[in-house]
Every structure is written in structure tokens, then in C-alpha cells.
């Protein structure tokens, strides 16, 4: 029997319904911004970053959580004695700022929230030091300052021995013309940027698979690395790519951080388009291993994992080659993955080489 993300304990239908309820309630508070000489940016609700508009800039804010990836790090630390918490620190920053930059904002300040089941979590000097160093390294990569944070011990709420990692970020779009506002049109090119592996999404399903393997996280992949260390490869931070495009005058029409909902996220823009993917790269080895070990069907894998694409942008056809050159110069692997089509009122993601289709009702985030 094939595994699913919902079967491993993550029900996006329930989570997304709550998010939509929160958006409706949040919309009733926007009139308070006027007292500060600000206003809510048009079309920001339901996007990855929330934008406040002032006379000379947009200010972006994001709060995001790591998820359960640090539980893999805890298990590998206990079994093999190796701390991967530097990577976890980078991951925590990545999951925050990769959302922030989708609107064109440059990250200014990032804060950490590390809630423990008991204060003893912080008494391990190696793990605590690595987490701090990794978070700082992620901030430097993003071009942001680490501004502060919170480290509560929440006995009775967080499981003893566990840590809930999350954080927030503040960014700025200035001049305002640099905002990525969702100006998608038929014929736009879909540019995919490679991930380094699983990143921070789908780890609950990865953990379920590891629990079923005789050697668990110590299972060797075909390249000789263990499953545990491979799952803990740090996420790519895409802030430098967005800044490089802005400096080069390559206009990004929309940007997607490919995390929860997998490739379904490619149809996040509100207007109905068909996002047709024709050029695929072979998914990294870890995904091929997970699909076989699960087993996980392709329709589930591409709806859950990033499958090798951590970030995607839409640009005008005439800007596609320039976008690829900018990505390469900034140190990112990128390729032309597909094209945007207008087919009446239809909204879908189509992965043509695999025969996979995700219609609008599979992504209800607004």
C-alpha cells in the first residue's frame, strides 16, 4: 500500500481551512494601519509574505516554522553522535526568508523562536552552539541581520526533549517598482531553481518511512551516504537570486517557494492559468529512494515534496535567457521548465512527461 502525507498525519484540508478562516478574520484589522500612515498592499492576502505599503516603500513580514526536520537531526545525533544543527539553523532561516523574497523584498531582520519542552534542551553545548552558528550563517546568506528571538521552556505544551523552531522576518521593497505583484500572463516562461534535497517540507512522511526501515536513518543510499545525513542537507536560500534579478533588470512577474503542497504551489497566483511543465530534471536521489521505500506514487510525491525544485519564477518569454544567466552568475542551478497558458477559466498544474495533473481544487490556500 502506497504512503500519503495525509496518512502520515498531515491533513492539508484541515490546515488550509483554518488558514482561510484566519485570513478572513485578519482582514477586519487592516484599518488600524491608517493610524501609522500605512495601508495594506493590494492583493497581499493569501500570498507567502504580507505587505504593508508606505509612501516610499513596501514592508514585508513573514512568520514561518521549520516543521519536524529537527527531529531527524535529534535521531541522527542520538544514533551516530553527529550534530547537524548548523544545517537546521540554516533551514530555519531558509523557510522564513524564501517566503519573504517571493514579493521582491530584501530581508532586513530575522528573529528566531525556539520553544523547548524543558530548559534542559539548551544544556547540550554542541547542539546549542551549532544551532546558533547555523542560524547566523543563514542570515548572512540572506543578507539580513539576526535581530533577536525568544527561547521559552513550555512544559506541558512541547514534548520534553523536543524543540519547536520557527521565526519571523522583516523585509523592504524599495523602490516600490521592484515588488513582485503577480503580473502573470499567457506565454510566460516558468524558470525552476534547483533544491538541495528535501529542504523543510514532507519530513513527517520521511520520518514515517525511516521508522519502517530495518536500519532507519542509518540506511545507505546508492551514493554511500546515509538517509539521515541526506535528509539533513541544508536548504537553499534564494534571496541572492531575487536581488540579482532586480539588479540586472530582469523583471520577475511571480515567485513561488516550493514547500507545502509540492508542485501544486506553482498555481498559487489568484488568476486562473494552466502551468504546463515540459522539461524535468531527474529528482535528487533521496526522492527516488523515498518513492521506492514508501512506496509513494508519483502523484503523491509531486504533491508533497519539492522533487528537486525549491523555487520557481515566472518571467516574460523574452526575459527567460537573461534570467537563467543571472541565476548561473549568482551560483544557482536553474532551467526553463515550462510555460504559462490561458485556457478559459481553468487553473491547473500539468507535469506533461509524467502525465500528472493537479486541478485548482487541490490547492485551497486563499
Coordinates of C-alpha atoms in Angstrom, one line a residue:
X1 CA 0.0 0.0 0.0
X2 CA 1.4 3.4 -1.0
X3 CA 2.0 6.1 1.6
X4 CA 0.5 9.6 1.6
X5 CA 1.3 12.7 3.5
X6 CA -2.2 12.8 5.0
X7 CA -1.8 9.2 6.1
X8 CA 1.4 10.2 7.9
X9 CA -0.6 12.7 10.0
X10 CA -0.6 16.0 7.9
X11 CA -4.1 16.9 6.7
X12 CA -3.8 20.0 4.5
X13 CA -7.5 20.2 4.1
X14 CA -7.9 21.0 7.8
X15 CA -4.8 23.2 8.0
X16 CA -5.8 25.2 4.9
X17 CA -9.4 25.7 6.1
X18 CA -8.0 27.2 9.3
X19 CA -5.7 29.4 7.3
X20 CA -8.6 30.7 5.2
X21 CA -10.6 31.4 8.4
X22 CA -7.6 33.4 9.8
X23 CA -7.3 35.4 6.6
X24 CA -11.0 36.4 6.9
X25 CA -10.6 37.5 10.5
X26 CA -7.3 39.2 9.8
X27 CA -8.9 41.3 7.0
X28 CA -11.0 43.0 9.7
X29 CA -7.9 44.5 11.3
X30 CA -6.4 46.3 8.3
X31 CA -8.0 49.7 9.0
X32 CA -5.6 50.1 12.0
X33 CA -2.7 50.7 9.6
X34 CA -4.0 54.1 8.7
X35 CA -3.1 55.5 12.1
X36 CA 0.5 54.7 11.2
X37 CA 0.5 56.3 7.8
X38 CA 0.4 52.9 6.1
X39 CA -2.1 50.7 4.2
X40 CA -2.3 47.1 3.2
X41 CA -0.9 46.4 -0.2
X42 CA -3.5 45.3 -2.7
X43 CA -3.6 41.5 -3.3
X44 CA -1.3 40.6 -0.4
X45 CA -3.8 38.4 1.4
X46 CA -3.1 34.7 0.7
X47 CA 0.4 35.3 -0.5
X48 CA 3.6 34.0 1.1
X49 CA 4.5 37.4 2.6
X50 CA 2.3 40.1 4.0
X51 CA 3.0 43.6 2.5
X52 CA 2.3 47.0 4.1
X53 CA 2.6 50.0 1.8
X54 CA 4.0 53.3 2.8
X55 CA 4.7 56.3 0.6
X56 CA 8.2 55.3 -0.4
X57 CA 8.3 51.5 0.1
X58 CA 6.6 48.2 0.8
X59 CA 7.4 46.5 4.1
X60 CA 7.1 42.7 4.1
X61 CA 6.6 40.5 7.1
X62 CA 6.7 36.7 7.4
X63 CA 6.4 34.2 10.2
X64 CA 7.2 30.6 9.4
X65 CA 8.1 27.3 11.2
X66 CA 10.7 24.7 10.5
X67 CA 8.4 21.7 10.9
X68 CA 9.8 18.4 12.1
X69 CA 13.1 18.3 10.4
X70 CA 15.0 18.8 13.7
X71 CA 13.5 15.5 14.9
X72 CA 15.6 13.8 12.2
X73 CA 18.6 15.7 13.5
X74 CA 17.9 14.6 17.1
X75 CA 17.6 11.0 16.0
X76 CA 20.9 11.1 14.0
X77 CA 22.6 12.8 16.9
X78 CA 21.5 10.1 19.3
X79 CA 22.4 7.2 17.0
X80 CA 25.6 8.5 15.3
X81 CA 26.8 11.2 17.6
X82 CA 26.9 13.8 14.8
X83 CA 25.3 17.1 15.2
X84 CA 23.6 18.5 12.1
X85 CA 22.2 21.5 14.0
X86 CA 24.2 24.0 11.9
X87 CA 22.1 22.8 8.9
X88 CA 19.0 23.0 11.0
X89 CA 19.8 26.7 11.8
X90 CA 20.2 27.4 8.1
X91 CA 17.0 25.6 7.3
X92 CA 15.0 27.7 9.8
X93 CA 16.2 30.9 8.2
X94 CA 15.6 29.5 4.7
X95 CA 12.0 28.5 5.3
X96 CA 11.3 32.1 6.5
X97 CA 13.2 34.2 4.0
X98 CA 12.4 32.2 1.0
X99 CA 8.7 33.1 1.7
X100 CA 9.7 36.7 2.2
X101 CA 11.5 37.2 -1.1
X102 CA 8.6 35.9 -3.2
X103 CA 7.2 39.5 -3.1
X104 CA 10.6 41.1 -4.1
X105 CA 11.5 42.1 -0.6
X106 CA 15.1 42.2 0.6
X107 CA 15.4 40.6 4.1
X108 CA 16.5 43.1 6.7
X109 CA 16.0 41.4 10.1
X110 CA 15.3 37.7 11.0
X111 CA 14.2 36.6 14.5
X112 CA 14.3 33.0 16.0
X113 CA 11.6 31.4 18.1
X114 CA 12.9 28.2 19.8
X115 CA 10.4 26.7 22.2
X116 CA 11.6 23.7 24.2
X117 CA 9.7 21.2 26.3
X118 CA 12.2 21.9 29.1
X119 CA 15.2 24.1 29.5
X120 CA 17.5 21.1 29.5
X121 CA 17.4 21.1 25.7
X122 CA 19.7 24.1 25.7
X123 CA 22.2 22.5 28.1
X124 CA 23.9 20.5 25.3
X125 CA 26.7 22.8 24.3
X126 CA 27.4 21.2 20.9
X127 CA 23.8 21.2 19.7
X128 CA 23.1 24.7 21.0
X129 CA 26.2 26.2 19.6
X130 CA 25.6 24.6 16.2
X131 CA 22.0 25.9 16.0
X132 CA 23.2 29.4 16.8
X133 CA 26.0 29.3 14.3
X134 CA 23.8 27.9 11.6
X135 CA 21.1 30.5 12.1
X136 CA 23.7 33.2 11.9
X137 CA 25.1 31.7 8.7
X138 CA 21.6 31.6 7.2
X139 CA 21.1 35.2 8.0
X140 CA 24.4 36.2 6.4
X141 CA 23.5 34.2 3.2
X142 CA 20.1 36.0 3.1
X143 CA 21.8 39.4 3.6
X144 CA 19.9 40.0 6.9
X145 CA 20.7 40.8 10.5
X146 CA 19.7 38.4 13.2
X147 CA 17.7 40.7 15.3
X148 CA 16.7 38.7 18.3
X149 CA 14.2 36.0 19.3
X150 CA 12.5 34.0 22.1
X151 CA 13.5 30.8 23.8
X152 CA 10.6 29.7 26.1
X153 CA 10.5 26.4 28.0
X154 CA 6.9 25.3 27.6
X155 CA 6.5 22.3 29.8
X156 CA 3.2 20.6 29.2
X157 CA 2.8 22.1 25.7
X158 CA 6.0 21.0 24.0
X159 CA 7.1 17.4 24.4
X160 CA 10.1 17.1 26.8
X161 CA 13.4 16.8 24.9
X162 CA 11.9 18.4 21.8
X163 CA 12.3 21.9 20.2
X164 CA 9.8 23.8 18.1
X165 CA 11.8 26.0 15.7
X166 CA 10.2 29.0 14.0
X167 CA 10.8 32.7 13.4
X168 CA 9.9 35.8 11.6
X169 CA 11.5 38.3 9.2
X170 CA 11.0 41.9 8.1
X171 CA 11.9 43.0 4.6
X172 CA 11.6 46.0 2.4
X173 CA 10.8 46.6 -1.3
X174 CA 12.3 49.9 -2.4
X175 CA 11.8 51.3 -4.9
X176 CA 8.2 50.1 -5.0
X177 CA 8.5 49.2 -8.6
X178 CA 10.6 46.1 -7.6
X179 CA 7.5 44.5 -6.0
X180 CA 6.7 41.1 -7.4
X181 CA 3.0 41.5 -7.6
X182 CA 1.7 38.6 -9.7
X183 CA 1.6 40.1 -13.2
X184 CA 1.4 36.7 -14.8
X185 CA 0.4 36.4 -18.5
X186 CA -0.1 33.7 -21.1
X187 CA 3.2 32.7 -22.6
X188 CA 5.3 33.5 -19.6
X189 CA 8.3 31.2 -19.0
X190 CA 8.5 29.1 -15.9
X191 CA 12.0 29.1 -14.6
X192 CA 12.8 26.4 -12.0
X193 CA 15.6 26.7 -9.5
X194 CA 17.1 23.5 -8.0
X195 CA 16.7 22.4 -4.5
X196 CA 19.5 20.8 -2.4
X197 CA 17.2 17.9 -1.4
X198 CA 14.1 17.6 0.8
X199 CA 14.5 21.1 2.3
X200 CA 11.9 21.6 5.1
X201 CA 8.7 20.0 3.8
X202 CA 7.4 16.5 3.9
X203 CA 9.6 15.4 6.8
X204 CA 6.7 13.8 8.6
X205 CA 6.4 11.4 5.7
X206 CA 10.2 10.9 5.5
X207 CA 10.2 10.0 9.2
X208 CA 7.4 7.5 8.7
X209 CA 9.4 5.8 6.0
X210 CA 12.6 5.8 8.2
X211 CA 10.7 4.2 11.0
X212 CA 9.8 1.3 8.8
X213 CA 13.4 0.6 7.5
X214 CA 15.4 -2.0 9.3
X215 CA 18.4 0.4 9.7
X216 CA 16.3 3.6 9.9
X217 CA 18.2 6.7 9.3
X218 CA 21.5 4.7 9.0
X219 CA 20.2 3.1 5.8
X220 CA 22.7 3.6 3.0
X221 CA 21.6 5.2 -0.3
X222 CA 23.2 4.3 -3.6
X223 CA 25.8 7.1 -3.3
X224 CA 27.0 5.7 0.1
X225 CA 25.5 8.4 2.2
X226 CA 23.0 7.6 4.9
X227 CA 19.4 8.5 4.7
X228 CA 19.7 10.6 7.8
X229 CA 22.5 12.8 6.7
X230 CA 20.9 13.2 3.3
X231 CA 17.6 14.4 4.7
X232 CA 19.6 16.9 6.8
X233 CA 21.2 18.6 3.8
X234 CA 20.6 22.4 4.4
X235 CA 18.0 24.2 2.3
X236 CA 19.0 26.6 -0.4
X237 CA 18.3 30.3 0.3
X238 CA 17.1 32.1 -2.8
X239 CA 17.4 35.7 -1.6
X240 CA 20.6 36.4 -3.6
X241 CA 18.9 35.2 -6.8
X242 CA 16.0 37.6 -6.4
X243 CA 18.3 40.5 -5.6
X244 CA 20.5 39.6 -8.6
X245 CA 17.5 39.7 -10.9
X246 CA 16.4 43.1 -9.6
X247 CA 19.9 44.5 -10.1
X248 CA 20.1 43.1 -13.6
X249 CA 16.7 44.5 -14.6
X250 CA 15.2 41.0 -15.1
X251 CA 11.6 41.5 -14.0
X252 CA 10.1 38.6 -12.1
X253 CA 6.3 38.5 -12.6
X254 CA 5.7 36.0 -9.8
X255 CA 7.8 33.8 -7.5
X256 CA 6.9 30.6 -5.7
X257 CA 8.7 29.0 -2.7
X258 CA 8.1 25.3 -3.4
X259 CA 7.3 23.9 0.1
X260 CA 4.0 22.7 1.4
X261 CA 1.7 21.3 -1.3
X262 CA 4.7 20.5 -3.5
X263 CA 4.4 21.4 -7.2
X264 CA 0.8 22.4 -6.7
X265 CA 2.2 25.6 -5.3
X266 CA 3.0 26.6 -8.9
X267 CA -0.6 27.6 -9.3
X268 CA -0.7 29.9 -6.3
X269 CA -1.4 33.1 -8.3
X270 CA -5.1 34.0 -7.9
X271 CA -5.9 34.3 -11.6
X272 CA -6.6 31.0 -13.4
X273 CA -3.8 29.8 -15.6
X274 CA -2.5 26.4 -16.6
X275 CA 1.1 25.9 -15.6
X276 CA 2.5 23.3 -18.1
X277 CA 5.8 21.7 -17.2
X278 CA 7.6 20.0 -20.1
X279 CA 11.3 20.0 -19.1
X280 CA 12.0 17.9 -16.0
X281 CA 15.3 17.1 -14.3
X282 CA 15.7 13.7 -12.7
X283 CA 14.7 14.2 -9.0
X284 CA 17.6 14.0 -6.5
X285 CA 18.5 10.5 -5.3
X286 CA 16.8 11.0 -1.9
X287 CA 13.4 11.4 -3.6
X288 CA 13.8 8.4 -5.7
X289 CA 14.8 6.4 -2.6
X290 CA 11.7 7.6 -0.7
X291 CA 9.3 6.8 -3.5
X292 CA 10.6 3.3 -3.7
X293 CA 10.9 2.7 0.0
X294 CA 7.4 4.1 0.8
X295 CA 6.2 3.2 -1.6
X296 CA 5.0 6.7 -2.7
X297 CA 3.2 7.1 -6.0
X298 CA 4.3 10.0 -8.3
X299 CA 1.0 11.8 -7.9
X300 CA 1.6 12.0 -4.1
X301 CA 5.3 12.7 -4.3
X302 CA 4.9 15.8 -6.6
X303 CA 2.0 17.0 -4.4
X304 CA 4.1 16.7 -1.2
X305 CA 7.9 17.1 -1.9
X306 CA 9.8 19.8 -3.9
X307 CA 11.1 16.9 -6.1
X308 CA 14.2 19.0 -7.0
X309 CA 12.6 22.4 -7.5
X310 CA 12.9 24.6 -4.4
X311 CA 11.9 27.9 -6.0
X312 CA 10.3 29.0 -9.3
X313 CA 9.7 32.3 -11.0
X314 CA 7.6 33.4 -14.0
X315 CA 9.1 35.9 -16.4
X316 CA 8.2 37.1 -19.9
X317 CA 9.4 34.8 -22.7
X318 CA 11.9 37.4 -23.8
X319 CA 13.5 37.6 -20.3
X320 CA 13.9 33.8 -19.9
X321 CA 17.5 33.5 -21.1
X322 CA 18.6 36.6 -19.1
X323 CA 17.0 35.1 -16.0
X324 CA 18.9 31.9 -16.5
X325 CA 22.2 33.8 -16.9
X326 CA 21.6 35.8 -13.8
X327 CA 20.8 32.6 -11.8
X328 CA 24.0 30.9 -13.0
X329 CA 26.1 34.0 -12.2
X330 CA 24.7 34.1 -8.7
X331 CA 25.5 30.4 -8.1
X332 CA 22.1 28.8 -8.7
X333 CA 21.2 25.9 -10.9
X334 CA 18.2 26.9 -13.0
X335 CA 16.4 25.8 -16.1
X336 CA 13.4 26.6 -18.3
X337 CA 10.8 24.2 -17.0
X338 CA 7.6 25.2 -18.8
X339 CA 5.1 27.8 -20.0
X340 CA 2.0 29.5 -18.6
X341 CA -1.2 29.1 -20.7
X342 CA -4.6 30.7 -20.5
X343 CA -7.3 28.2 -21.2
X344 CA -10.6 29.9 -20.3
X345 CA -11.2 29.8 -16.6
X346 CA -9.2 26.6 -16.0
X347 CA -6.5 26.5 -13.3
X348 CA -4.1 23.6 -13.1
X349 CA -0.5 22.4 -12.9
X350 CA 0.3 19.8 -15.6
X351 CA 3.5 17.8 -15.5
X352 CA 3.4 16.5 -19.0
X353 CA 6.3 14.0 -19.1
X354 CA 4.7 12.2 -16.1
X355 CA 1.0 12.6 -17.1
X356 CA 0.2 14.3 -13.8
X357 CA -2.5 16.9 -13.5
X358 CA -3.4 18.9 -10.3
X359 CA -6.5 21.0 -10.7
X360 CA -7.4 24.1 -8.7
X361 CA -9.4 22.3 -6.1
X362 CA -6.2 20.6 -4.9
X363 CA -4.7 23.9 -3.7
X364 CA -7.1 25.9 -1.4
X365 CA -4.8 28.4 0.3
X366 CA -6.9 31.6 -0.1

